[in-house]
PDB file of C-alpha atoms in Angstrom:
ATOM      1  CA  MET A   1      11.417   1.164 -71.009  1.00 87.00           C
ATOM      2  CA  ALA A   2      13.067  -2.145 -70.242  1.00 90.00           C
ATOM      3  CA  LEU A   3      15.076  -0.651 -67.365  1.00 91.00           C
ATOM      4  CA  GLN A   4      11.926   1.021 -66.047  1.00 94.00           C
ATOM      5  CA  ARG A   5      10.153  -2.332 -66.001  1.00 95.00           C
ATOM      6  CA  VAL A   6      13.075  -4.016 -64.221  1.00 93.00           C
ATOM      7  CA  LEU A   7      13.270  -1.284 -61.558  1.00 93.00           C
ATOM      8  CA  LEU A   8       9.515  -1.213 -60.946  1.00 94.00           C
ATOM      9  CA  THR A   9       9.320  -5.005 -60.747  1.00 95.00           C
ATOM     10  CA  ALA A  10      12.244  -5.109 -58.313  1.00 93.00           C
ATOM     11  CA  THR A  11      10.603  -2.451 -56.125  1.00 91.00           C
ATOM     12  CA  ALA A  12       7.248  -4.259 -56.201  1.00 93.00           C
ATOM     13  CA  ASP A  13       9.037  -7.436 -55.040  1.00 94.00           C
ATOM     14  CA  GLY A  14      10.671  -5.587 -52.122  1.00 90.00           C
ATOM     15  CA  LEU A  15      14.122  -5.373 -53.693  1.00 93.00           C
ATOM     16  CA  ALA A  16      16.433  -2.388 -53.778  1.00 91.00           C
ATOM     17  CA  ALA A  17      18.252  -1.342 -56.939  1.00 91.00           C
ATOM     18  CA  SER A  18      21.189   0.947 -57.590  1.00 89.00           C
ATOM     19  CA  VAL A  19      23.152   1.882 -60.673  1.00 90.00           C
ATOM     20  CA  LEU A  20      26.939   1.802 -60.385  1.00 88.00           C
ATOM     21  CA  SER A  21      29.376   3.496 -62.736  1.00 86.00           C
ATOM     22  CA  GLN A  22      32.344   3.820 -60.370  1.00 84.00           C
ATOM     23  CA  PRO A  23      33.912   0.463 -61.377  1.00 81.00           C
ATOM     24  CA  PHE A  24      34.485   1.856 -64.874  1.00 81.00           C
ATOM     25  CA  GLU A  25      36.461   4.810 -63.514  1.00 85.00           C
ATOM     26  CA  THR A  26      39.553   2.783 -62.594  1.00 87.00           C
ATOM     27  CA  PRO A  27      41.606   1.304 -65.458  1.00 89.00           C
ATOM     28  CA  GLY A  28      42.136  -2.122 -63.885  1.00 90.00           C
ATOM     29  CA  THR A  29      38.513  -2.738 -63.042  1.00 87.00           C
ATOM     30  CA  ARG A  30      37.401  -1.305 -66.394  1.00 85.00           C
ATOM     31  CA  ARG A  31      39.645  -3.802 -68.236  1.00 88.00           C
ATOM     32  CA  GLN A  32      38.260  -6.720 -66.205  1.00 89.00           C
ATOM     33  CA  LEU A  33      34.645  -5.693 -66.850  1.00 85.00           C
ATOM     34  CA  LEU A  34      35.239  -5.121 -70.571  1.00 85.00           C
ATOM     35  CA  ALA A  35      36.815  -8.586 -70.802  1.00 89.00           C
ATOM     36  CA  LEU A  36      33.909 -10.136 -68.879  1.00 88.00           C
ATOM     37  CA  PHE A  37      31.300  -8.587 -71.198  1.00 86.00           C
ATOM     38  CA  HIS A  38      33.390  -8.882 -74.400  1.00 87.00           C
ATOM     39  CA  GLY A  39      31.226  -9.269 -77.476  1.00 87.00           C
ATOM     40  CA  LEU A  40      28.023  -8.228 -75.684  1.00 88.00           C
ATOM     41  CA  GLY A  41      28.284  -4.503 -76.405  1.00 81.00           C
ATOM     42  CA  GLN A  42      29.890  -1.656 -74.518  1.00 79.00           C
ATOM     43  CA  VAL A  43      29.017  -1.599 -70.832  1.00 80.00           C
ATOM     44  CA  HIS A  44      28.713   1.810 -69.161  1.00 82.00           C
ATOM     45  CA  ALA A  45      27.124   0.934 -65.823  1.00 85.00           C
ATOM     46  CA  LEU A  46      26.203  -1.993 -63.619  1.00 87.00           C
ATOM     47  CA  LEU A  47      22.789  -2.558 -62.073  1.00 91.00           C
ATOM     48  CA  ARG A  48      22.872  -3.967 -58.553  1.00 92.00           C
ATOM     49  CA  ILE A  49      19.624  -5.531 -57.318  1.00 95.00           C
ATOM     50  CA  GLY A  50      19.133  -7.148 -53.934  1.00 95.00           C
ATOM     51  CA  TYR A  51      17.710  -6.863 -50.448  1.00 92.00           C
ATOM     52  CA  GLY A  52      18.852  -3.794 -48.591  1.00 84.00           C
ATOM     53  CA  LEU A  53      18.814  -2.965 -44.922  1.00 83.00           C
ATOM     54  CA  PRO A  54      15.543  -1.465 -43.706  1.00 79.00           C
ATOM     55  CA  VAL A  55      15.681   2.311 -43.349  1.00 79.00           C
ATOM     56  CA  ARG A  56      13.362   4.853 -41.820  1.00 82.00           C
ATOM     57  CA  THR A  57      11.249   6.901 -44.142  1.00 80.00           C
ATOM     58  CA  THR A  58      11.846  10.613 -44.157  1.00 81.00           C
ATOM     59  CA  ALA A  59       9.247  12.871 -42.631  1.00 83.00           C
ATOM     60  CA  ASP A  60       7.060  14.736 -45.084  1.00 85.00           C
ATOM     61  CA  ARG A  61       7.504  18.477 -45.074  1.00 84.00           C
ATOM     62  CA  PRO A  62       4.440  20.656 -45.063  1.00 85.00           C
ATOM     63  CA  VAL A  63       3.432  21.840 -48.539  1.00 82.00           C
ATOM     64  CA  THR A  64       4.050  25.433 -47.468  1.00 82.00           C
ATOM     65  CA  GLU A  65       7.760  24.617 -47.004  1.00 83.00           C
ATOM     66  CA  ALA A  66       8.136  22.733 -50.284  1.00 81.00           C
ATOM     67  CA  ALA A  67       6.114  24.887 -52.673  1.00 82.00           C
ATOM     68  CA  MET A  68       5.343  28.535 -53.090  1.00 78.00           C
ATOM     69  CA  VAL A  69       2.314  30.222 -54.534  1.00 79.00           C
ATOM     70  CA  ARG A  70       2.971  32.982 -57.050  1.00 78.00           C
ATOM     71  CA  ALA A  71       0.892  36.109 -57.033  1.00 80.00           C
ATOM     72  CA  GLU A  72       0.972  36.262 -60.832  1.00 84.00           C
ATOM     73  CA  PRO A  73       1.590  33.579 -63.441  1.00 81.00           C
ATOM     74  CA  ASP A  74       4.627  33.681 -65.681  1.00 81.00           C
ATOM     75  CA  PRO A  75       4.132  35.649 -68.887  1.00 83.00           C
ATOM     76  CA  PRO A  76       3.425  33.472 -71.934  1.00 84.00           C
ATOM     77  CA  VAL A  77       6.405  32.381 -74.000  1.00 84.00           C
ATOM     78  CA  ARG A  78       6.430  33.891 -77.483  1.00 81.00           C
ATOM     79  CA  ARG A  79       7.269  31.270 -80.058  1.00 78.00           C
ATOM     80  CA  LEU A  80       9.073  32.143 -83.265  1.00 73.00           C
ATOM     81  CA  SER A  81       6.926  31.828 -86.327  1.00 69.00           C
ATOM     82  CA  ASP A  82       8.332  30.928 -89.724  1.00 61.00           C
ATOM     83  CA  GLN A  83       8.349  34.636 -90.601  1.00 63.00           C
ATOM     84  CA  ASP A  84      10.432  35.502 -87.500  1.00 60.00           C
ATOM     85  CA  SER A  85      13.011  32.820 -88.280  1.00 59.00           C
ATOM     86  CA  PRO A  86      16.486  34.040 -89.250  1.00 59.00           C
ATOM     87  CA  ALA A  87      16.241  31.910 -92.394  1.00 58.00           C
ATOM     88  CA  ALA A  88      13.014  33.660 -93.475  1.00 55.00           C
ATOM     89  CA  GLY A  89      14.901  36.436 -95.305  1.00 56.00           C
ATOM     90  CA  ARG A  90      16.890  33.970 -97.376  1.00 56.00           C
ATOM     91  CA  THR A  91      15.577  32.701-100.645  1.00 55.00           C
ATOM     92  CA  ARG A  92      15.989  29.127-101.707  1.00 54.00           C
ATOM     93  CA  ARG A  93      17.940  28.510-104.856  1.00 54.00           C
ATOM     94  CA  THR A  94      16.698  25.922-107.248  1.00 56.00           C
ATOM     95  CA  SER A  95      18.910  24.539-109.941  1.00 51.00           C
TER      96      SER A  95
END
């Protein structure tokens, strides 16, 4: 939830954010980052926040290209009851 709040706040303020994990894939850079964050936990990714270059928005596709209407709904999923469970035939031992 904390990351969600950071990303939403950054977006609301007009900032771009990206998560980077590539630096941890090379041994030399990984060692430098682990030394930099020593004692603060194990770092798995970096979060880069800043102003990006403006880009064009992509054109919206018509709904008919992005979604399809099914003639019939999917059949309901049958859930296993306690009686159908593989463990139902076993008896519990009490000592």
